[in-house]
mmCIF file with all atom_site columns, C-alpha atoms in Angstrom:
data_model
loop_
_atom_site.group_PDB
_atom_site.id
_atom_site.type_symbol
_atom_site.label_atom_id
_atom_site.label_alt_id
_atom_site.label_comp_id
_atom_site.label_asym_id
_atom_site.label_entity_id
_atom_site.label_seq_id
_atom_site.pdbx_PDB_ins_code
_atom_site.Cartn_x
_atom_site.Cartn_y
_atom_site.Cartn_z
_atom_site.occupancy
_atom_site.B_iso_or_equiv
_atom_site.pdbx_formal_charge
_atom_site.auth_seq_id
_atom_site.auth_comp_id
_atom_site.auth_asym_id
_atom_site.auth_atom_id
_atom_site.pdbx_PDB_model_num
ATOM 1   C CA . MET Z 1 1   ? -0.070  -0.146 0.174  1.00 0.00 ? 205 MET Z CA 1
ATOM 2   C CA . ASP Z 1 2   ? 0.729   3.389  -0.743 1.00 0.00 ? 206 ASP Z CA 1
ATOM 3   C CA . MET Z 1 3   ? 1.950   5.709  2.010  1.00 0.00 ? 207 MET Z CA 1
ATOM 4   C CA . GLU Z 1 4   ? 0.443   9.025  2.172  1.00 0.00 ? 208 GLU Z CA 1
ATOM 5   C CA . GLN Z 1 5   ? 1.993   11.680 0.855  1.00 0.00 ? 209 GLN Z CA 1
ATOM 6   C CA . VAL Z 1 6   ? 0.572   15.164 2.468  1.00 0.00 ? 210 VAL Z CA 1
ATOM 7   C CA . LEU Z 1 7   ? 1.683   18.812 1.883  1.00 0.00 ? 211 LEU Z CA 1
ATOM 8   C CA . VAL Z 1 8   ? 4.491   20.531 4.737  1.00 0.00 ? 212 VAL Z CA 1
ATOM 9   C CA . VAL Z 1 9   ? 6.335   23.397 5.221  1.00 0.00 ? 213 VAL Z CA 1
ATOM 10  C CA . PRO Z 1 10  ? 9.143   23.642 7.336  1.00 0.00 ? 214 PRO Z CA 1
ATOM 11  C CA . THR Z 1 11  ? 8.347   24.935 10.981 1.00 0.00 ? 215 THR Z CA 1
ATOM 12  C CA . LYS Z 1 12  ? 10.639  28.208 10.572 1.00 0.00 ? 216 LYS Z CA 1
ATOM 13  C CA . ILE Z 1 13  ? 8.605   29.390 7.532  1.00 0.00 ? 217 ILE Z CA 1
ATOM 14  C CA . ILE Z 1 14  ? 5.572   30.060 10.089 1.00 0.00 ? 218 ILE Z CA 1
ATOM 15  C CA . ASP Z 1 15  ? 7.068   30.940 13.108 1.00 0.00 ? 219 ASP Z CA 1
ATOM 16  C CA . ASP Z 1 16  ? 9.225   33.859 11.190 1.00 0.00 ? 220 ASP Z CA 1
ATOM 17  C CA . LEU Z 1 17  ? 5.716   34.784 10.017 1.00 0.00 ? 221 LEU Z CA 1
ATOM 18  C CA . VAL Z 1 18  ? 4.083   34.850 13.768 1.00 0.00 ? 222 VAL Z CA 1
ATOM 19  C CA . ASN Z 1 19  ? 7.044   35.053 15.777 1.00 0.00 ? 223 ASN Z CA 1
ATOM 20  C CA . GLY Z 1 20  ? 5.939   31.608 17.366 1.00 0.00 ? 224 GLY Z CA 1
ATOM 21  C CA . THR Z 1 21  ? 2.816   32.795 19.134 1.00 0.00 ? 225 THR Z CA 1
ATOM 22  C CA . ASP Z 1 22  ? -0.342  30.959 18.980 1.00 0.00 ? 226 ASP Z CA 1
ATOM 23  C CA . GLY Z 1 23  ? -3.854  32.551 17.238 1.00 0.00 ? 227 GLY Z CA 1
ATOM 24  C CA . ILE Z 1 24  ? -5.158  33.691 13.908 1.00 0.00 ? 228 ILE Z CA 1
ATOM 25  C CA . PHE Z 1 25  ? -2.908  36.115 11.987 1.00 0.00 ? 229 PHE Z CA 1
ATOM 26  C CA . PRO Z 1 26  ? -4.583  37.956 9.213  1.00 0.00 ? 230 PRO Z CA 1
ATOM 27  C CA . ILE Z 1 27  ? -1.158  37.378 6.900  1.00 0.00 ? 231 ILE Z CA 1
ATOM 28  C CA . ASP Z 1 28  ? -1.741  38.569 3.188  1.00 0.00 ? 232 ASP Z CA 1
ATOM 29  C CA . LEU Z 1 29  ? -2.611  35.902 1.010  1.00 0.00 ? 233 LEU Z CA 1
ATOM 30  C CA . GLU Z 1 30  ? -0.212  36.766 -1.693 1.00 0.00 ? 234 GLU Z CA 1
ATOM 31  C CA . LYS Z 1 31  ? 2.570   36.712 0.654  1.00 0.00 ? 235 LYS Z CA 1
ATOM 32  C CA . LEU Z 1 32  ? 1.452   33.361 1.647  1.00 0.00 ? 236 LEU Z CA 1
ATOM 33  C CA . ARG Z 1 33  ? 0.971   31.727 -1.483 1.00 0.00 ? 237 ARG Z CA 1
ATOM 34  C CA . ASP Z 1 34  ? 3.789   32.659 -2.248 1.00 0.00 ? 238 ASP Z CA 1
ATOM 35  C CA . LEU Z 1 35  ? 6.134   31.106 0.584  1.00 0.00 ? 239 LEU Z CA 1
ATOM 36  C CA . ILE Z 1 36  ? 3.977   28.139 0.164  1.00 0.00 ? 240 ILE Z CA 1
ATOM 37  C CA . GLU Z 1 37  ? 4.775   27.768 -4.046 1.00 0.00 ? 241 GLU Z CA 1
ATOM 38  C CA . LYS Z 1 38  ? 8.604   28.514 -2.756 1.00 0.00 ? 242 LYS Z CA 1
ATOM 39  C CA . ASN Z 1 39  ? 8.585   26.165 0.380  1.00 0.00 ? 243 ASN Z CA 1
ATOM 40  C CA . ALA Z 1 40  ? 5.952   23.319 0.712  1.00 0.00 ? 244 ALA Z CA 1
ATOM 41  C CA . PHE Z 1 41  ? 7.250   19.999 -0.288 1.00 0.00 ? 245 PHE Z CA 1
ATOM 42  C CA . PHE Z 1 42  ? 4.841   16.747 -0.037 1.00 0.00 ? 246 PHE Z CA 1
ATOM 43  C CA . ILE Z 1 43  ? 6.010   14.077 2.198  1.00 0.00 ? 247 ILE Z CA 1
ATOM 44  C CA . ASP Z 1 44  ? 5.007   10.806 4.389  1.00 0.00 ? 248 ASP Z CA 1
ATOM 45  C CA . ARG Z 1 45  ? 2.456   11.495 6.536  1.00 0.00 ? 249 ARG Z CA 1
ATOM 46  C CA . GLU Z 1 46  ? 3.490   9.180  8.977  1.00 0.00 ? 250 GLU Z CA 1
ATOM 47  C CA . ILE Z 1 47  ? 7.128   11.098 8.566  1.00 0.00 ? 251 ILE Z CA 1
ATOM 48  C CA . ALA Z 1 48  ? 5.315   14.650 8.798  1.00 0.00 ? 252 ALA Z CA 1
ATOM 49  C CA . GLU Z 1 49  ? 3.234   13.958 12.094 1.00 0.00 ? 253 GLU Z CA 1
ATOM 50  C CA . ASN Z 1 50  ? 6.230   13.193 14.374 1.00 0.00 ? 254 ASN Z CA 1
ATOM 51  C CA . ASP Z 1 51  ? 8.648   15.701 12.908 1.00 0.00 ? 255 ASP Z CA 1
ATOM 52  C CA . GLU Z 1 52  ? 8.552   19.324 14.669 1.00 0.00 ? 256 GLU Z CA 1
ATOM 53  C CA . THR Z 1 53  ? 10.123  21.179 11.786 1.00 0.00 ? 257 THR Z CA 1
ATOM 54  C CA . LEU Z 1 54  ? 7.441   20.666 9.711  1.00 0.00 ? 258 LEU Z CA 1
ATOM 55  C CA . HIS Z 1 55  ? 4.078   21.957 9.749  1.00 0.00 ? 259 HIS Z CA 1
ATOM 56  C CA . GLN Z 1 56  ? 1.349   20.142 7.569  1.00 0.00 ? 260 GLN Z CA 1
ATOM 57  C CA . LEU Z 1 57  ? -1.015  22.938 5.748  1.00 0.00 ? 261 LEU Z CA 1
ATOM 58  C CA . ILE Z 1 58  ? -4.592  22.005 6.896  1.00 0.00 ? 262 ILE Z CA 1
ATOM 59  C CA . PRO Z 1 59  ? -7.509  24.558 4.832  1.00 0.00 ? 263 PRO Z CA 1
ATOM 60  C CA . TYR Z 1 60  ? -9.604  24.975 7.868  1.00 0.00 ? 264 TYR Z CA 1
ATOM 61  C CA . VAL Z 1 61  ? -13.051 26.077 6.464  1.00 0.00 ? 265 VAL Z CA 1
ATOM 62  C CA . LEU Z 1 62  ? -15.436 28.255 9.253  1.00 0.00 ? 266 LEU Z CA 1
ATOM 63  C CA . MET Z 1 63  ? -19.307 27.168 7.577  1.00 0.00 ? 267 MET Z CA 1
ATOM 64  C CA . ARG Z 1 64  ? -21.847 29.927 8.041  1.00 0.00 ? 268 ARG Z CA 1
ATOM 65  C CA . GLN Z 1 65  ? -25.424 29.601 7.245  1.00 0.00 ? 269 GLN Z CA 1
ATOM 66  C CA . GLN Z 1 66  ? -27.756 32.720 7.407  1.00 0.00 ? 270 GLN Z CA 1
ATOM 67  C CA . GLY Z 1 67  ? -25.609 33.856 11.411 1.00 0.00 ? 271 GLY Z CA 1
ATOM 68  C CA . LYS Z 1 68  ? -25.119 30.185 12.658 1.00 0.00 ? 272 LYS Z CA 1
ATOM 69  C CA . PHE Z 1 69  ? -21.769 28.223 12.273 1.00 0.00 ? 273 PHE Z CA 1
ATOM 70  C CA . LEU Z 1 70  ? -21.689 24.520 11.388 1.00 0.00 ? 274 LEU Z CA 1
ATOM 71  C CA . LEU Z 1 71  ? -20.606 22.845 14.716 1.00 0.00 ? 275 LEU Z CA 1
ATOM 72  C CA . LEU Z 1 72  ? -19.277 19.316 14.544 1.00 0.00 ? 276 LEU Z CA 1
ATOM 73  C CA . ARG Z 1 73  ? -18.875 16.705 16.559 1.00 0.00 ? 277 ARG Z CA 1
ATOM 74  C CA . ARG Z 1 74  ? -16.494 13.241 15.854 1.00 0.00 ? 278 ARG Z CA 1
ATOM 75  C CA . THR Z 1 75  ? -17.857 9.937  16.704 1.00 0.00 ? 279 THR Z CA 1
ATOM 76  C CA . LYS Z 1 76  ? -15.828 7.416  17.380 1.00 0.00 ? 280 LYS Z CA 1
ATOM 77  C CA . LYS Z 1 77  ? -15.737 6.109  14.296 1.00 0.00 ? 281 LYS Z CA 1
ATOM 78  C CA . GLN Z 1 78  ? -13.908 8.712  12.849 1.00 0.00 ? 282 GLN Z CA 1
ATOM 79  C CA . GLN Z 1 79  ? -9.854  8.401  12.094 1.00 0.00 ? 283 GLN Z CA 1
ATOM 80  C CA . GLU Z 1 80  ? -8.535  11.060 14.440 1.00 0.00 ? 284 GLU Z CA 1
ATOM 81  C CA . ARG Z 1 81  ? -8.215  9.491  17.508 1.00 0.00 ? 285 ARG Z CA 1
ATOM 82  C CA . ARG Z 1 82  ? -6.796  12.337 19.262 1.00 0.00 ? 286 ARG Z CA 1
ATOM 83  C CA . LEU Z 1 83  ? -9.862  14.425 18.523 1.00 0.00 ? 287 LEU Z CA 1
ATOM 84  C CA . HIS Z 1 84  ? -12.770 12.096 19.437 1.00 0.00 ? 288 HIS Z CA 1
ATOM 85  C CA . GLY Z 1 85  ? -15.256 13.791 21.207 1.00 0.00 ? 289 GLY Z CA 1
ATOM 86  C CA . LYS Z 1 86  ? -14.366 17.494 20.677 1.00 0.00 ? 290 LYS Z CA 1
ATOM 87  C CA . LEU Z 1 87  ? -16.529 20.194 18.457 1.00 0.00 ? 291 LEU Z CA 1
ATOM 88  C CA . SER Z 1 88  ? -15.079 21.585 15.622 1.00 0.00 ? 292 SER Z CA 1
ATOM 89  C CA . LEU Z 1 89  ? -15.894 24.502 14.517 1.00 0.00 ? 293 LEU Z CA 1
ATOM 90  C CA . GLY Z 1 90  ? -13.556 23.839 11.241 1.00 0.00 ? 294 GLY Z CA 1
ATOM 91  C CA . VAL Z 1 91  ? -14.013 21.340 8.543  1.00 0.00 ? 295 VAL Z CA 1
ATOM 92  C CA . GLY Z 1 92  ? -10.710 20.281 6.470  1.00 0.00 ? 296 GLY Z CA 1
ATOM 93  C CA . GLY Z 1 93  ? -7.975  17.761 6.417  1.00 0.00 ? 297 GLY Z CA 1
ATOM 94  C CA . HIS Z 1 94  ? -4.705  17.347 4.925  1.00 0.00 ? 298 HIS Z CA 1
ATOM 95  C CA . ILE Z 1 95  ? -3.564  18.021 1.188  1.00 0.00 ? 299 ILE Z CA 1
ATOM 96  C CA . ASN Z 1 96  ? -2.566  15.269 -0.791 1.00 0.00 ? 300 ASN Z CA 1
ATOM 97  C CA . LEU Z 1 97  ? 0.144   14.315 -3.655 1.00 0.00 ? 301 LEU Z CA 1
ATOM 98  C CA . GLY Z 1 98  ? -3.152  13.057 -5.840 1.00 0.00 ? 302 GLY Z CA 1
ATOM 99  C CA . ASP Z 1 99  ? -4.672  17.190 -5.403 1.00 0.00 ? 303 ASP Z CA 1
ATOM 100 C CA . GLY Z 1 100 ? -1.971  18.258 -7.887 1.00 0.00 ? 304 GLY Z CA 1
ATOM 101 C CA . ASP Z 1 101 ? 2.202   18.851 -7.774 1.00 0.00 ? 305 ASP Z CA 1
ATOM 102 C CA . ALA Z 1 102 ? 2.574   22.558 -7.901 1.00 0.00 ? 306 ALA Z CA 1
ATOM 103 C CA . PRO Z 1 103 ? 1.815   23.233 -3.725 1.00 0.00 ? 307 PRO Z CA 1
ATOM 104 C CA . TRP Z 1 104 ? -0.380  25.749 -4.382 1.00 0.00 ? 308 TRP Z CA 1
ATOM 105 C CA . ARG Z 1 105 ? -3.100  24.745 -6.800 1.00 0.00 ? 309 ARG Z CA 1
ATOM 106 C CA . ALA Z 1 106 ? -3.132  21.159 -5.010 1.00 0.00 ? 310 ALA Z CA 1
ATOM 107 C CA . PHE Z 1 107 ? -3.418  23.740 -1.798 1.00 0.00 ? 311 PHE Z CA 1
ATOM 108 C CA . LEU Z 1 108 ? -6.820  25.018 -3.356 1.00 0.00 ? 312 LEU Z CA 1
ATOM 109 C CA . LYS Z 1 109 ? -8.192  21.490 -4.885 1.00 0.00 ? 313 LYS Z CA 1
ATOM 110 C CA . GLY Z 1 110 ? -7.575  20.082 -1.462 1.00 0.00 ? 314 GLY Z CA 1
ATOM 111 C CA . MET Z 1 111 ? -10.055 22.224 -0.226 1.00 0.00 ? 315 MET Z CA 1
ATOM 112 C CA . GLU Z 1 112 ? -12.263 22.054 -2.370 1.00 0.00 ? 316 GLU Z CA 1
ATOM 113 C CA . ARG Z 1 113 ? -11.925 18.357 -1.797 1.00 0.00 ? 317 ARG Z CA 1
ATOM 114 C CA . GLU Z 1 114 ? -11.934 18.508 1.861  1.00 0.00 ? 318 GLU Z CA 1
ATOM 115 C CA . MET Z 1 115 ? -15.167 21.091 2.033  1.00 0.00 ? 319 MET Z CA 1
ATOM 116 C CA . HIS Z 1 116 ? -17.168 18.591 0.142  1.00 0.00 ? 320 HIS Z CA 1
ATOM 117 C CA . GLU Z 1 117 ? -16.451 15.431 1.522  1.00 0.00 ? 321 GLU Z CA 1
ATOM 118 C CA . GLU Z 1 118 ? -17.517 15.809 5.097  1.00 0.00 ? 322 GLU Z CA 1
ATOM 119 C CA . VAL Z 1 119 ? -20.709 17.784 4.359  1.00 0.00 ? 323 VAL Z CA 1
ATOM 120 C CA . ASN Z 1 120 ? -22.742 18.214 1.550  1.00 0.00 ? 324 ASN Z CA 1
ATOM 121 C CA . VAL Z 1 121 ? -22.535 22.282 0.844  1.00 0.00 ? 325 VAL Z CA 1
ATOM 122 C CA . GLU Z 1 122 ? -23.637 24.707 -2.041 1.00 0.00 ? 326 GLU Z CA 1
ATOM 123 C CA . VAL Z 1 123 ? -20.561 27.084 -1.234 1.00 0.00 ? 327 VAL Z CA 1
ATOM 124 C CA . LEU Z 1 124 ? -22.310 30.652 -1.868 1.00 0.00 ? 328 LEU Z CA 1
ATOM 125 C CA . GLN Z 1 125 ? -18.970 32.554 -0.965 1.00 0.00 ? 329 GLN Z CA 1
ATOM 126 C CA . LEU Z 1 126 ? -15.533 31.788 0.346  1.00 0.00 ? 330 LEU Z CA 1
ATOM 127 C CA . SER Z 1 127 ? -12.977 34.172 2.232  1.00 0.00 ? 331 SER Z CA 1
ATOM 128 C CA . TYR Z 1 128 ? -9.714  34.241 3.874  1.00 0.00 ? 332 TYR Z CA 1
ATOM 129 C CA . VAL Z 1 129 ? -9.336  34.573 6.947  1.00 0.00 ? 333 VAL Z CA 1
ATOM 130 C CA . GLY Z 1 130 ? -6.260  34.246 8.165  1.00 0.00 ? 334 GLY Z CA 1
ATOM 131 C CA . LEU Z 1 131 ? -3.296  31.836 9.149  1.00 0.00 ? 335 LEU Z CA 1
ATOM 132 C CA . LEU Z 1 132 ? -3.826  29.467 12.563 1.00 0.00 ? 336 LEU Z CA 1
ATOM 133 C CA . ASN Z 1 133 ? -0.872  28.849 14.503 1.00 0.00 ? 337 ASN Z CA 1
ATOM 134 C CA . ASP Z 1 134 ? -1.415  26.781 17.918 1.00 0.00 ? 338 ASP Z CA 1
ATOM 135 C CA . THR Z 1 135 ? 1.396   25.456 20.080 1.00 0.00 ? 339 THR Z CA 1
ATOM 136 C CA . SER Z 1 136 ? -0.322  23.783 22.751 1.00 0.00 ? 340 SER Z CA 1
ATOM 137 C CA . SER Z 1 137 ? -0.221  20.224 21.771 1.00 0.00 ? 341 SER Z CA 1
ATOM 138 C CA . PRO Z 1 138 ? 1.758   17.954 19.786 1.00 0.00 ? 342 PRO Z CA 1
ATOM 139 C CA . VAL Z 1 139 ? -1.260  17.249 17.298 1.00 0.00 ? 343 VAL Z CA 1
ATOM 140 C CA . SER Z 1 140 ? -1.558  21.140 16.536 1.00 0.00 ? 344 SER Z CA 1
ATOM 141 C CA . ARG Z 1 141 ? 2.112   21.607 16.561 1.00 0.00 ? 345 ARG Z CA 1
ATOM 142 C CA . VAL Z 1 142 ? 2.770   19.568 13.514 1.00 0.00 ? 346 VAL Z CA 1
ATOM 143 C CA . HIS Z 1 143 ? 0.089   21.356 11.639 1.00 0.00 ? 347 HIS Z CA 1
ATOM 144 C CA . VAL Z 1 144 ? -0.965  24.586 10.465 1.00 0.00 ? 348 VAL Z CA 1
ATOM 145 C CA . GLY Z 1 145 ? -4.044  26.078 9.411  1.00 0.00 ? 349 GLY Z CA 1
ATOM 146 C CA . LEU Z 1 146 ? -5.101  28.314 6.270  1.00 0.00 ? 350 LEU Z CA 1
ATOM 147 C CA . VAL Z 1 147 ? -8.475  29.196 7.651  1.00 0.00 ? 351 VAL Z CA 1
ATOM 148 C CA . TYR Z 1 148 ? -11.774 30.631 5.280  1.00 0.00 ? 352 TYR Z CA 1
ATOM 149 C CA . LEU Z 1 149 ? -15.031 31.250 5.858  1.00 0.00 ? 353 LEU Z CA 1
ATOM 150 C CA . ALA Z 1 150 ? -17.865 30.227 3.361  1.00 0.00 ? 354 ALA Z CA 1
ATOM 151 C CA . GLU Z 1 151 ? -21.322 31.267 3.724  1.00 0.00 ? 355 GLU Z CA 1
ATOM 152 C CA . VAL Z 1 152 ? -23.060 27.857 2.881  1.00 0.00 ? 356 VAL Z CA 1
ATOM 153 C CA . LYS Z 1 153 ? -25.855 26.362 1.701  1.00 0.00 ? 357 LYS Z CA 1
ATOM 154 C CA . PHE Z 1 154 ? -26.006 22.736 4.107  1.00 0.00 ? 358 PHE Z CA 1
ATOM 155 C CA . LEU Z 1 155 ? -27.343 19.991 2.558  1.00 0.00 ? 359 LEU Z CA 1
ATOM 156 C CA . GLY Z 1 156 ? -26.827 17.207 5.171  1.00 0.00 ? 360 GLY Z CA 1
ATOM 157 C CA . LEU Z 1 157 ? -23.698 15.595 5.906  1.00 0.00 ? 361 LEU Z CA 1
ATOM 158 C CA . ASN Z 1 158 ? -21.638 12.835 3.368  1.00 0.00 ? 362 ASN Z CA 1
ATOM 159 C CA . GLU Z 1 159 ? -20.555 10.800 5.899  1.00 0.00 ? 363 GLU Z CA 1
ATOM 160 C CA . PRO Z 1 160 ? -23.351 11.078 9.188  1.00 0.00 ? 364 PRO Z CA 1
ATOM 161 C CA . ASP Z 1 161 ? -21.937 8.127  11.149 1.00 0.00 ? 365 ASP Z CA 1
ATOM 162 C CA . MET Z 1 162 ? -18.570 10.127 11.182 1.00 0.00 ? 366 MET Z CA 1
ATOM 163 C CA . PHE Z 1 163 ? -20.188 13.202 12.636 1.00 0.00 ? 367 PHE Z CA 1
ATOM 164 C CA . ASP Z 1 164 ? -22.665 14.972 14.957 1.00 0.00 ? 368 ASP Z CA 1
ATOM 165 C CA . PHE Z 1 165 ? -23.856 18.396 13.745 1.00 0.00 ? 369 PHE Z CA 1
ATOM 166 C CA . TRP Z 1 166 ? -25.384 21.394 14.953 1.00 0.00 ? 370 TRP Z CA 1
ATOM 167 C CA . PHE Z 1 167 ? -25.808 25.422 13.612 1.00 0.00 ? 371 PHE Z CA 1
ATOM 168 C CA . MET Z 1 168 ? -25.135 27.693 16.866 1.00 0.00 ? 372 MET Z CA 1
ATOM 169 C CA . ASP Z 1 169 ? -24.450 31.200 16.949 1.00 0.00 ? 373 ASP Z CA 1
ATOM 170 C CA . LEU Z 1 170 ? -20.902 32.591 18.684 1.00 0.00 ? 374 LEU Z CA 1
ATOM 171 C CA . LYS Z 1 171 ? -23.023 33.144 22.098 1.00 0.00 ? 375 LYS Z CA 1
ATOM 172 C CA . GLU Z 1 172 ? -24.139 29.453 22.246 1.00 0.00 ? 376 GLU Z CA 1
ATOM 173 C CA . ILE Z 1 173 ? -21.149 27.704 20.919 1.00 0.00 ? 377 ILE Z CA 1
ATOM 174 C CA . GLU Z 1 174 ? -19.233 30.033 23.662 1.00 0.00 ? 378 GLU Z CA 1
ATOM 175 C CA . GLN Z 1 175 ? -21.468 28.103 26.096 1.00 0.00 ? 379 GLN Z CA 1
ATOM 176 C CA . ARG Z 1 176 ? -19.370 24.825 24.918 1.00 0.00 ? 380 ARG Z CA 1
ATOM 177 C CA . ARG Z 1 177 ? -16.156 26.379 24.936 1.00 0.00 ? 381 ARG Z CA 1
ATOM 178 C CA . GLU Z 1 178 ? -14.711 23.149 27.121 1.00 0.00 ? 382 GLU Z CA 1
ATOM 179 C CA . GLU Z 1 179 ? -15.993 20.868 24.404 1.00 0.00 ? 383 GLU Z CA 1
ATOM 180 C CA . LEU Z 1 180 ? -14.303 22.307 21.503 1.00 0.00 ? 384 LEU Z CA 1
ATOM 181 C CA . GLU Z 1 181 ? -10.922 21.400 19.941 1.00 0.00 ? 385 GLU Z CA 1
ATOM 182 C CA . GLY Z 1 182 ? -7.923  23.632 20.770 1.00 0.00 ? 386 GLY Z CA 1
ATOM 183 C CA . TRP Z 1 183 ? -7.939  25.338 16.631 1.00 0.00 ? 387 TRP Z CA 1
ATOM 184 C CA . SER Z 1 184 ? -12.375 25.765 17.655 1.00 0.00 ? 388 SER Z CA 1
ATOM 185 C CA . LYS Z 1 185 ? -10.957 27.991 20.577 1.00 0.00 ? 389 LYS Z CA 1
ATOM 186 C CA . LEU Z 1 186 ? -9.110  29.948 18.458 1.00 0.00 ? 390 LEU Z CA 1
ATOM 187 C CA . ALA Z 1 187 ? -11.478 30.581 15.552 1.00 0.00 ? 391 ALA Z CA 1
ATOM 188 C CA . LEU Z 1 188 ? -13.993 31.160 18.330 1.00 0.00 ? 392 LEU Z CA 1
ATOM 189 C CA . ASP Z 1 189 ? -12.260 34.073 19.829 1.00 0.00 ? 393 ASP Z CA 1
ATOM 190 C CA . PHE Z 1 190 ? -10.994 35.530 16.351 1.00 0.00 ? 394 PHE Z CA 1
ATOM 191 C CA . LEU Z 1 191 ? -14.853 35.173 14.774 1.00 0.00 ? 395 LEU Z CA 1
ATOM 192 C CA . LYS Z 1 192 ? -15.903 36.913 18.377 1.00 0.00 ? 396 LYS Z CA 1
ATOM 193 C CA . LYS Z 1 193 ? -13.378 40.134 17.263 1.00 0.00 ? 397 LYS Z CA 1
ATOM 194 C CA . LEU Z 1 194 ? -14.478 40.096 13.827 1.00 0.00 ? 398 LEU Z CA 1
ATOM 195 C CA . MET Z 1 195 ? -18.192 40.071 15.168 1.00 0.00 ? 399 MET Z CA 1
ATOM 196 C CA . PRO Z 1 196 ? -18.516 41.306 18.451 1.00 0.00 ? 400 PRO Z CA 1
ATOM 197 C CA . ASN Z 1 197 ? -22.470 41.701 18.352 1.00 0.00 ? 401 ASN Z CA 1
#
């Protein structure tokens, strides 16, 4: 069986952009795209998962319908055991070699694939938000998120046995803060600043 190849960038590039701090940073998309084009490459996922000198690039798409955000909870049937039972505000996943060989094109194609893999949505508008860095856990230290906000028409889950789902406003999500995975806490804090009401 072929090893899964994932898109990575050297950790140093991310650290230079965010000064080693955690959060979501509105880094200019053109600048980010250039850095990814010049520095990203594919490597075996098994190696990447255990190498903190590399960050796996993950599209992290926040989905909103009529002012409420999609919240997913991974069930025990979901592959990523480290995140079972946690609530997630973002949809996304790894970028694979099959998504394309040019890094930025592969990223965009992979994001499109990931958006529609887990959920059945019609994307009405998609806008880039920022770069998500989180050094709080072994999982997050080997991943970096490119956060997008999608206005969607939600048609259902493609894998209903893998996720439970809700649509909630930011106040409702805040009440479930302790159940959120790390990236979703950062996304919630960012959204609250973006949309204070």
